[in-house]
Coordinates of C-alpha atoms in Angstrom, one line a residue:
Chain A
X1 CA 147.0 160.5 183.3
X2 CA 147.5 161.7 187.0
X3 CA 147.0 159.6 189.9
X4 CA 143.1 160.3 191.5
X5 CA 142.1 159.4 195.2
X6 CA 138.9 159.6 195.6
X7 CA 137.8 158.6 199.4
X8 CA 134.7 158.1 201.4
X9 CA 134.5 158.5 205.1
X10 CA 131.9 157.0 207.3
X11 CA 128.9 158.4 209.6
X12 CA 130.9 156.6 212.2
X13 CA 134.2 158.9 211.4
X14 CA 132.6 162.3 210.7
X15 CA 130.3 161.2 214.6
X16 CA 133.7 161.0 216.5
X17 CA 135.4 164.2 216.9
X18 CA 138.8 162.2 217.6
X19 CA 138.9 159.8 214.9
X20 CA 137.6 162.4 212.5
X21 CA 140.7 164.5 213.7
X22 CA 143.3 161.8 213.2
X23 CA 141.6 160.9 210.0
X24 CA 141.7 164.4 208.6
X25 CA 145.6 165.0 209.5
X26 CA 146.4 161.4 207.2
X27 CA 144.4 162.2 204.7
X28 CA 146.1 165.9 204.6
X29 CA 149.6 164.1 204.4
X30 CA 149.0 161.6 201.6
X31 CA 150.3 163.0 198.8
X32 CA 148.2 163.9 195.1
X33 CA 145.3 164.5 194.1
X34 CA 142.2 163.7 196.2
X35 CA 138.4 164.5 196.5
X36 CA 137.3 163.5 200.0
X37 CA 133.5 162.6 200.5
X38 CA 131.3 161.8 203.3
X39 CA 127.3 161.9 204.6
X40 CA 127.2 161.9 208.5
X41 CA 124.1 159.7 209.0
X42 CA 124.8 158.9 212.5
X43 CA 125.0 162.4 213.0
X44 CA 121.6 163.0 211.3
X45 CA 120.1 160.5 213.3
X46 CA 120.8 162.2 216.1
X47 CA 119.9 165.6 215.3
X48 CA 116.9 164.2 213.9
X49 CA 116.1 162.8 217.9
X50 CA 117.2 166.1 219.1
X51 CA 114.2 167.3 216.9
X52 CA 111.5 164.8 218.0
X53 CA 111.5 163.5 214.1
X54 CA 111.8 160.0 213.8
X55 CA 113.5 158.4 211.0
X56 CA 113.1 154.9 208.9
X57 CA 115.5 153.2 207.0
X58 CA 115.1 150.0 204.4
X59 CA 118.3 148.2 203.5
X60 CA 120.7 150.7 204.8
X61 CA 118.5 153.8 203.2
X62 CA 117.1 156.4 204.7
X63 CA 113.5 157.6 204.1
X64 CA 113.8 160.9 203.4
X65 CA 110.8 163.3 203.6
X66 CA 110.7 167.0 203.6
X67 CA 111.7 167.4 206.8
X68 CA 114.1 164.4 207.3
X69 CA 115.8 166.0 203.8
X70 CA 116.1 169.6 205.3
X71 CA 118.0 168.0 208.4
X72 CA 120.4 165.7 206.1
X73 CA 121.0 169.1 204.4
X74 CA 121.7 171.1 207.3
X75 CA 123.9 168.2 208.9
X76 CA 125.6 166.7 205.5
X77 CA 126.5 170.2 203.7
X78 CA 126.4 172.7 206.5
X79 CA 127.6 171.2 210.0
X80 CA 130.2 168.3 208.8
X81 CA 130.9 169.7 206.1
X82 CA 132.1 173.3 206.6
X83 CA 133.9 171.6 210.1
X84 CA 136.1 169.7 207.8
X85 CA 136.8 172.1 205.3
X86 CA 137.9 174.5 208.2
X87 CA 139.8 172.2 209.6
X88 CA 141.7 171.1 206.0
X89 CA 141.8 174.4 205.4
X90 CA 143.8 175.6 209.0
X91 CA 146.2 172.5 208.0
X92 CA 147.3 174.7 204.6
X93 CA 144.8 172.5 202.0
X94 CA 142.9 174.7 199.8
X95 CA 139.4 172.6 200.4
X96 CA 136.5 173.6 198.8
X97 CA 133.2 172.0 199.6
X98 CA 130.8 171.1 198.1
X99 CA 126.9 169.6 197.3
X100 CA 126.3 168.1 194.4
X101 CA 124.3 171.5 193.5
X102 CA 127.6 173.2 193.7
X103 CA 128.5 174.0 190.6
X104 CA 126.0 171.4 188.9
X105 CA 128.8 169.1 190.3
X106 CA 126.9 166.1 190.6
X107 CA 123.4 165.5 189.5
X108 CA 120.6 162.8 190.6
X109 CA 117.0 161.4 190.0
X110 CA 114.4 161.0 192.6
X111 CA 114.1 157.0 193.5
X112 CA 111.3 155.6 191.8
X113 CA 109.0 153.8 194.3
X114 CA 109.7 150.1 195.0
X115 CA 106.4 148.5 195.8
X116 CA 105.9 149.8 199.5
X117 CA 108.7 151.6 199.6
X118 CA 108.9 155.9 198.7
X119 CA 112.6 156.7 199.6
X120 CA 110.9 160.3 199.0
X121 CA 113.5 163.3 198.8
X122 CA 116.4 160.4 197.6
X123 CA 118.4 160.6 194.4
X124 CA 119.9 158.3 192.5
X125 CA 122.7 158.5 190.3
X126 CA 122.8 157.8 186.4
X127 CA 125.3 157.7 184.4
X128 CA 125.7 161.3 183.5
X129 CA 124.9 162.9 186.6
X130 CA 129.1 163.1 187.6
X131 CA 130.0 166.4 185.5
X132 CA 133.4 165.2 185.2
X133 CA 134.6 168.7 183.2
X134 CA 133.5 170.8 187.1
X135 CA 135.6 168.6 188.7
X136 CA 138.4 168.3 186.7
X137 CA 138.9 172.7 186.8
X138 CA 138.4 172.8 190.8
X139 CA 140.9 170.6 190.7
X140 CA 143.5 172.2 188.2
X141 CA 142.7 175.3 190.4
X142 CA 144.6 173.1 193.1
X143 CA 140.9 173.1 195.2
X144 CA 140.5 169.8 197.4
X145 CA 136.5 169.1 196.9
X146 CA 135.0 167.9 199.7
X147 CA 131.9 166.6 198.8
X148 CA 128.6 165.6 200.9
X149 CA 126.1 163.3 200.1
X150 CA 123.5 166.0 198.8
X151 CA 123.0 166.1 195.0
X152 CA 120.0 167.6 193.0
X153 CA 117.5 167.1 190.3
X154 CA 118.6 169.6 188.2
X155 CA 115.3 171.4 188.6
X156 CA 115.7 172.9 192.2
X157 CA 115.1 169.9 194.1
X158 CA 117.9 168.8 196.6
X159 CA 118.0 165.0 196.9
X160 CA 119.6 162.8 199.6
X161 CA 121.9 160.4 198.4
X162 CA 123.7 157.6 199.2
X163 CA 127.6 158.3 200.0
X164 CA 128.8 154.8 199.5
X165 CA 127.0 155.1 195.8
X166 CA 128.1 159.2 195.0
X167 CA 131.5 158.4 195.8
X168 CA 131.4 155.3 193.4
X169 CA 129.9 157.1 190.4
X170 CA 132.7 160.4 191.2
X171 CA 135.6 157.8 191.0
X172 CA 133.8 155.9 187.9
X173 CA 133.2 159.0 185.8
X174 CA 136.4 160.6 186.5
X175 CA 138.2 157.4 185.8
X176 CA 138.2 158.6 181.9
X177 CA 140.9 161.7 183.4
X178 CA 142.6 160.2 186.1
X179 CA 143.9 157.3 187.2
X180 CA 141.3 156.6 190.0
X181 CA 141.7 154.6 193.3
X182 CA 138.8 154.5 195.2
X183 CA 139.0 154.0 199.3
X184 CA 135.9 153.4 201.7
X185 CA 137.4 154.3 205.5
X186 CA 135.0 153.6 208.0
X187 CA 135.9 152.5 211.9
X188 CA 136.5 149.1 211.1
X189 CA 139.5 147.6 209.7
X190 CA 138.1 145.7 206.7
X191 CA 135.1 143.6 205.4
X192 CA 135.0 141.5 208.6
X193 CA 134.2 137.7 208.2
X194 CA 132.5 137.6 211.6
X195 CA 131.3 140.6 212.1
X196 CA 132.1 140.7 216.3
X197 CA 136.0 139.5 214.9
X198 CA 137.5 142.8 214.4
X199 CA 140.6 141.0 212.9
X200 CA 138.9 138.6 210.5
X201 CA 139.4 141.0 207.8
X202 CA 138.8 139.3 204.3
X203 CA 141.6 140.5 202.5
X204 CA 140.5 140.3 198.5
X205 CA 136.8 139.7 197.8
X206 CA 136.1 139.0 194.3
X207 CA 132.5 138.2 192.9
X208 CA 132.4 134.7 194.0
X209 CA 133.7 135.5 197.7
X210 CA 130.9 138.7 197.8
X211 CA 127.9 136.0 197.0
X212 CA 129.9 133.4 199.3
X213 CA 130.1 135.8 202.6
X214 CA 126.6 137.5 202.0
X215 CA 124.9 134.1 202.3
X216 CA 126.6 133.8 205.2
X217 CA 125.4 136.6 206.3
X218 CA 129.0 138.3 206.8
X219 CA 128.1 140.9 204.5
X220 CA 124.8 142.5 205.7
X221 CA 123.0 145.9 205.5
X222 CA 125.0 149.1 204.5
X223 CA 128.1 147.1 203.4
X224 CA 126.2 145.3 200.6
X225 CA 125.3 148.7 198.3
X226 CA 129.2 149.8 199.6
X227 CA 130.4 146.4 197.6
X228 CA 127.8 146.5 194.8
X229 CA 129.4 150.1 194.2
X230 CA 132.4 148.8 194.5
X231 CA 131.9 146.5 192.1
X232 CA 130.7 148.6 189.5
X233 CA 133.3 151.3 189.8
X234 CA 135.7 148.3 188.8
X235 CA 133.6 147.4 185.8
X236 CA 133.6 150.9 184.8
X237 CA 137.5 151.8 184.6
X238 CA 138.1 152.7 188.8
X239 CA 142.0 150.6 189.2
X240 CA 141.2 149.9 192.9
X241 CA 139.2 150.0 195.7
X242 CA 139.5 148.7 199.3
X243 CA 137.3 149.2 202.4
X244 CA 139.6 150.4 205.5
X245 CA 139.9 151.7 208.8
X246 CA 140.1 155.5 208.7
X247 CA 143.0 155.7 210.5
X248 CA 145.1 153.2 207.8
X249 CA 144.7 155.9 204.8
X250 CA 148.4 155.2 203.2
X251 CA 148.0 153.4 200.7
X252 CA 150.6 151.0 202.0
X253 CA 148.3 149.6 204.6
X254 CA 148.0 145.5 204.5
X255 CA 145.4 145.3 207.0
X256 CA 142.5 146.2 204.1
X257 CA 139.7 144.7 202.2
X258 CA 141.0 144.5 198.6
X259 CA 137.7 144.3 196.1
X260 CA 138.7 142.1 193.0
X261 CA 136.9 141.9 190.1
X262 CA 138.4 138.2 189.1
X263 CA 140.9 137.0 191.9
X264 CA 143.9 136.3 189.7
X265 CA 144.7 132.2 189.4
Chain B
X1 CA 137.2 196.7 184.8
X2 CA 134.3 194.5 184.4
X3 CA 131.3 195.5 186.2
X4 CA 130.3 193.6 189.1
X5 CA 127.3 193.2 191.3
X6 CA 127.7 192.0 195.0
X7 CA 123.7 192.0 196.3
X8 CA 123.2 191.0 200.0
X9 CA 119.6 189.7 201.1
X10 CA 118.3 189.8 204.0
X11 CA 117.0 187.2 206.6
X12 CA 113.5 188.5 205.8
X13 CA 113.6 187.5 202.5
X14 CA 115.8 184.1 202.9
X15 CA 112.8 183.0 205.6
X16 CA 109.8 183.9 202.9
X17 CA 109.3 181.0 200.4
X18 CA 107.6 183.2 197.7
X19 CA 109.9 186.4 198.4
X20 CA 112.9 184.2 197.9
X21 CA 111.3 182.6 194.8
X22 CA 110.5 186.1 193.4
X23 CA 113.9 187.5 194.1
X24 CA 115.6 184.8 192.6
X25 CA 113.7 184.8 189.1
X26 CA 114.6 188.8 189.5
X27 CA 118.3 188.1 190.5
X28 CA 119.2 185.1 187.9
X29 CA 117.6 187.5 185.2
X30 CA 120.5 190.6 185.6
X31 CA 123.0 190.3 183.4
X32 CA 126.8 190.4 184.2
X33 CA 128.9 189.3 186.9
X34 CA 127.7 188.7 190.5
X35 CA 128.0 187.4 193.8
X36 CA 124.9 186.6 196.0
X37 CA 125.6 187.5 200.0
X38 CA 123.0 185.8 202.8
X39 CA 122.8 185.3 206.2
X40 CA 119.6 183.9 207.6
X41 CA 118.9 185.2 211.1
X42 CA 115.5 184.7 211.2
X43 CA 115.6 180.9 210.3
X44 CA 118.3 180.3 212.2
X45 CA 116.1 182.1 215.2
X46 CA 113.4 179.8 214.6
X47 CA 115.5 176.6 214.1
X48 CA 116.8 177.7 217.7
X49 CA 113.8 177.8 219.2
X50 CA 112.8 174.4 217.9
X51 CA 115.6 172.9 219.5
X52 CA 115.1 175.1 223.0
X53 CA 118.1 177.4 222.6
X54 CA 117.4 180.7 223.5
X55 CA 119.3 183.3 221.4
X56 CA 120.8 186.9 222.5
X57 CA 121.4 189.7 220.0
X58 CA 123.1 192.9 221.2
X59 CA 122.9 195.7 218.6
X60 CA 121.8 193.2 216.2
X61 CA 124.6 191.4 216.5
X62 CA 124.1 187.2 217.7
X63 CA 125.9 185.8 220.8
X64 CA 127.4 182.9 219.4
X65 CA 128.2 179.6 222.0
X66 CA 129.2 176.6 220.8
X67 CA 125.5 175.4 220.1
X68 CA 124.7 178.9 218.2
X69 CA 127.0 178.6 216.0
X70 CA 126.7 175.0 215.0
X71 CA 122.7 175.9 214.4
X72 CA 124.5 179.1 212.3
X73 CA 126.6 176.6 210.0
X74 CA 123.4 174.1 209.5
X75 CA 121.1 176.9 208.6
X76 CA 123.3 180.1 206.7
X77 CA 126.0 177.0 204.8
X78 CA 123.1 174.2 204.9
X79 CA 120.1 174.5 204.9
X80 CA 119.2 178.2 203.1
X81 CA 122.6 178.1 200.9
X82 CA 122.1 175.0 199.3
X83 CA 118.1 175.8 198.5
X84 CA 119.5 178.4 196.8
X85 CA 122.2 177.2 194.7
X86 CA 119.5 174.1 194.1
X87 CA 117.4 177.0 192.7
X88 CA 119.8 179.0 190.4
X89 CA 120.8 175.6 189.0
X90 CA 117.4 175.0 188.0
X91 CA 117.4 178.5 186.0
X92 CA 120.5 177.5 184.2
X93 CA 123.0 179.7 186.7
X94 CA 126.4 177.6 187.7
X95 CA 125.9 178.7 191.1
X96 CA 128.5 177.7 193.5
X97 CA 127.7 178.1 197.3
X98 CA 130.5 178.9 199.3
X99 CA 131.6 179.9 203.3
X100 CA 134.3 181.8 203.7
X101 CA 135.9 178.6 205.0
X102 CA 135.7 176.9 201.5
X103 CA 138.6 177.7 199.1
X104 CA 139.9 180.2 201.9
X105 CA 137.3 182.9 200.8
X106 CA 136.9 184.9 203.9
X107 CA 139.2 185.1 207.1
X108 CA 138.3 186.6 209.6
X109 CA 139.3 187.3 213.5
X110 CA 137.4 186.2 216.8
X111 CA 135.5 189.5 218.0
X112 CA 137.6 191.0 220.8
X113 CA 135.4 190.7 224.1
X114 CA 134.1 194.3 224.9
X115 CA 133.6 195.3 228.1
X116 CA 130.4 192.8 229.3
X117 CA 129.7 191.5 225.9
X118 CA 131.7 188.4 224.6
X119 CA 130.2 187.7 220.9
X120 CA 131.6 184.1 221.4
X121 CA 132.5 182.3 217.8
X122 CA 131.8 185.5 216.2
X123 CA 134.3 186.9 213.7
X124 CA 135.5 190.1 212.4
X125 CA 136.7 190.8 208.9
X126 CA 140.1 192.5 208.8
X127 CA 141.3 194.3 205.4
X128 CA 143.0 191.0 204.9
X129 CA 140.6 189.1 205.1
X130 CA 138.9 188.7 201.9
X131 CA 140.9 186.6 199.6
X132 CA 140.8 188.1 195.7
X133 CA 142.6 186.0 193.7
X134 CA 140.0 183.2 194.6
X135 CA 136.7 185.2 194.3
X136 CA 138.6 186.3 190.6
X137 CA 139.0 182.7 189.8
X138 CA 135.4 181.4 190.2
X139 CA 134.4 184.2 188.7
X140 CA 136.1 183.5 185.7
X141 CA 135.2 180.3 185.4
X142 CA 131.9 181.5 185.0
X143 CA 130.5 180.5 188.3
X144 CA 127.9 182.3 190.7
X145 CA 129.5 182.5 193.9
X146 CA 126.9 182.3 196.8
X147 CA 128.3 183.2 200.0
X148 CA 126.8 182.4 203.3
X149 CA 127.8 184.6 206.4
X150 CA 129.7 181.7 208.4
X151 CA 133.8 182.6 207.9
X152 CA 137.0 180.6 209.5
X153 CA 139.9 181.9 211.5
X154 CA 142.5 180.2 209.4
X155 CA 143.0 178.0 212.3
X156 CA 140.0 175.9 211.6
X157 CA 137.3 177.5 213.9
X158 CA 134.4 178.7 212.1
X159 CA 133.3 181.7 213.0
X160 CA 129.6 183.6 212.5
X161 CA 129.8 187.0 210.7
X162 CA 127.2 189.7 210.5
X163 CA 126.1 189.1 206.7
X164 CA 126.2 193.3 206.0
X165 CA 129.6 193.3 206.9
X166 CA 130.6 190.9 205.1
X167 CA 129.3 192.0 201.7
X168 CA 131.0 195.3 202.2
X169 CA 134.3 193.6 202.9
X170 CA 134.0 191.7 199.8
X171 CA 132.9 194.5 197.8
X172 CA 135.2 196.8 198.8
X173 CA 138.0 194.0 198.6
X174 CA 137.0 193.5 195.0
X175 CA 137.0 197.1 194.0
X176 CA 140.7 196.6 192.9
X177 CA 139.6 194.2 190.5
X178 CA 136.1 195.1 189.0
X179 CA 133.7 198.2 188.9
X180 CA 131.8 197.1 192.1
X181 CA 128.0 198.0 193.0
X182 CA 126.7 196.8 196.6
X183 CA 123.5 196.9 196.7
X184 CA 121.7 195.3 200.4
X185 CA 118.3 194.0 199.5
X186 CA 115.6 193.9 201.9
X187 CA 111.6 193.7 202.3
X188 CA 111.4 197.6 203.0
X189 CA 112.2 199.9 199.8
X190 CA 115.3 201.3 201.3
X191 CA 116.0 203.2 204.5
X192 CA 112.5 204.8 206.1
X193 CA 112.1 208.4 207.5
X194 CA 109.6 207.1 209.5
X195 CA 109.9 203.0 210.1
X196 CA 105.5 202.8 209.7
X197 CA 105.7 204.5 206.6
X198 CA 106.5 201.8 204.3
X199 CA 106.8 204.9 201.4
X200 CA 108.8 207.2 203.6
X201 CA 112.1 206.3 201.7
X202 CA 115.1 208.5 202.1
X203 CA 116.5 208.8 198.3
X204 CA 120.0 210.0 199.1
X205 CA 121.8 209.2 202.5
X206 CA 125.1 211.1 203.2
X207 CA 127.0 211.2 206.1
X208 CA 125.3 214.3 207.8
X209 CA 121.7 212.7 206.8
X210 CA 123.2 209.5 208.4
X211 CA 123.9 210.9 212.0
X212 CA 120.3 212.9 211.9
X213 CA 118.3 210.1 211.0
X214 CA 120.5 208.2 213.7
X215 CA 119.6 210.9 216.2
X216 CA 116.0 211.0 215.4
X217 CA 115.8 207.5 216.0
X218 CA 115.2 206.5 212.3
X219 CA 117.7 204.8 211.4
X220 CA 118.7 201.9 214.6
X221 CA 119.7 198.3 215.4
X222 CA 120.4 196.3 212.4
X223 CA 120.4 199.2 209.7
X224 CA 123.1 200.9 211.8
X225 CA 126.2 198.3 210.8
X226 CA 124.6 198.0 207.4
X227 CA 125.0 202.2 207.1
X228 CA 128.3 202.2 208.7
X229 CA 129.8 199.2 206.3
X230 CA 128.2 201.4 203.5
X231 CA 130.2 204.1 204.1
X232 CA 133.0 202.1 204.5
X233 CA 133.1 200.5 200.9
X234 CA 132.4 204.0 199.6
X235 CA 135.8 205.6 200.7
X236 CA 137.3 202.0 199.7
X237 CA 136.2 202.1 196.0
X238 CA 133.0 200.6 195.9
X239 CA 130.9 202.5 192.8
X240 CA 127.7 202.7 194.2
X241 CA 126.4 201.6 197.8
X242 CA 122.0 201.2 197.9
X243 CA 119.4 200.1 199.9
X244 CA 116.4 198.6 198.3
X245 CA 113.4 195.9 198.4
X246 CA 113.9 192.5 197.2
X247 CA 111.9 192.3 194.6
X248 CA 113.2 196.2 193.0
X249 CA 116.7 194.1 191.9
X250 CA 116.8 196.3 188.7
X251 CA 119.7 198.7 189.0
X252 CA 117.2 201.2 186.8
X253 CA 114.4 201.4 189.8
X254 CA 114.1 204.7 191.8
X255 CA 112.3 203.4 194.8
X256 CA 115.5 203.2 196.8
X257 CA 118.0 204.6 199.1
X258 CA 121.3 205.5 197.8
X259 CA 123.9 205.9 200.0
X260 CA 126.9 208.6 199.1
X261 CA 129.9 210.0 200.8
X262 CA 129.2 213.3 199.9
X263 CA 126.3 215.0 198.0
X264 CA 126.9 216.9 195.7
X265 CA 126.1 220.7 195.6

């Protein structure tokens, strides 16, 4: 089987037109095949202000009605999305992106409501929803799928999905084709064991050390469904994952969070 | 050759929930290969005004500064794209919704600043500009491109493109490769002797009936680069050229305008 990078870049990356440029001319360089994904929910937020339209999140999640869905859509698939694909493509990468409508590439179910909570326009994943066989020609056709965090229902409803999640579920269903590694970047260097320590980086987190550092609080928020994934994508047949800065793409990189399923005696 | 249909709606029909729903059902239900062309002026008008930008169009074409064309890319490659693809997946099509950014579609070139008027990030679509090989591919892999009029320079600037022009560059690019039909789809039945006679429909349209219906005022704005890029896929190869409502898809309807290089005798 073939070597498969599949990497998700943060809100925080796709905000900051610098880092977003630095990122984008590593990620070019690494060699392979790769399927780059990202959301922009910092950038949604602020469009969202721009437009008077407040917006709510519970644990990380965003509450996405009509209108909140129509500006994740125009943000996610239109704005970041095309600027990155421009931008790979002016480097020489044939990038082609994508929603998970595109092509019925990657297909969702609405949250079901959690006592007071209606995540409304949000989609969750199963697992069937990565068509693995869509994937797997764009990339024999030597495309480089950039994909946002937009799926659908398969009836005509987008949905608003979680990156963290779409990216795990991409790298666990095409782990039966490729040999999948699976890379968070985001603008800090690692999982952080104080959070104001940008050097505390916790360099392998296995089950016992997740349960261990989210009592403590160290793990909080967005990074909990980020290691949850992670975890999962393990279970399912991904051969690694870390959580990085998006500037330390090579694979080489020490200065990483290394997510273990068993930490070896 | 295999037979191909490049249909263009218009921002008329993009901004009218029902029309768009009614098209659609009409669209998915032709048989044979196709490729669906919008723009999305209107919306992206109205998504303007929301946000307090005021927009300037000179002979139908948009003035595009930085904040246009970013409102451009979230509208034509977000927002109205993705709806649509969402939509032809519903019906069963493996719709794919594209820029001509992603896969290195469509190139095209910065509009040259004439005298007073700079178009800003708006691009023109050289004969190079369309790329076959990659329209051929999706095609044969049996997906439904669906192409937004938001292009790149190559050099990673995204560019806006007049939607009309950019289904006659397609169409006429394609030519070499399939027996191409254009047909621009509208709310009006076709082109209109007189614009308040919504049953005034000129059947046949050559290039002498062009420049009197120009002179008598009949034919202006908008419908003037949409006629002109008509002619233009004629004398490249493009079968047949027309102009018809929405909702008259059916290639067997008589309740349009045909456009022709030359009638005959």
């Amino acid at each position: 089987m073939n070597d498969l990078h599949v990497i998700k870049i943060g809100g925080d990356i796709t905000a900051n037109e610098s880092l977003l440029h630095a990122f984008l001319q590593q990620f070019a360089a690494e060699p392979g095949l790769k399927i780059l994904l990202h959301g922009g929910g910092k950038s949604a937020t602020a469009m969202a202000a721009k437009m008077g339209l407040p917006q709510t999140l519970v644990d990380g999640r965003r509450i996405t009605n009509a209108a909140t869905l129509d500006i994740a859509v125009m943000v996610y698939a239109g704005l970041i999305n095309k600027q990155i694909v421009a931008r790979l493509q002016g480097q020489g990468y044939n990038a082609i992106g994508c929603s998970g409508a595109d092509a019925g590439l990657v297909k969702s179910v609405r949250k079901a409501v959690l006592g007071w909570v209606d995540y409304g326009f949000a989609g969750d994943i199963g697992p069937e929803g990565v068509n693995c066989e869509q994937f797997v020609r764009l990339l024999e056709l030597g495309m480089l799928p950039v994909l946002c965090s937009i799926t659908h229902d398969g009836n005509g409803q987008l949905l608003n999905t979680n990156a963290d999640t779409m990216a795990g579920a991409i790298a666990s269903g095409l782990s039966h084709h490729y040999n999948v590694s699976l890379t968070y970047c985001f603008g800090k260097k690692g999982v952080l064991q104080d959070p104001d320590d940008d050097d505390s980086i916790v360099p392998v987190i296995d089950a016992a050390q997740y349960r261990f550092l989210r009592e403590a609080g160290s793990i909080s928020e967005g990074m909990i469904p980020k290691l949850e994934t992670a975890f999962q994508a393990l279970s399912s047949g991904v051969k690694a994952v870390t959580i990085r800065h998006a500037l330390n793409v090579h694979p080489g990189t020490r200065l990483v969070s290394g997510i273990q399923q068993h930490t070896p005696a």
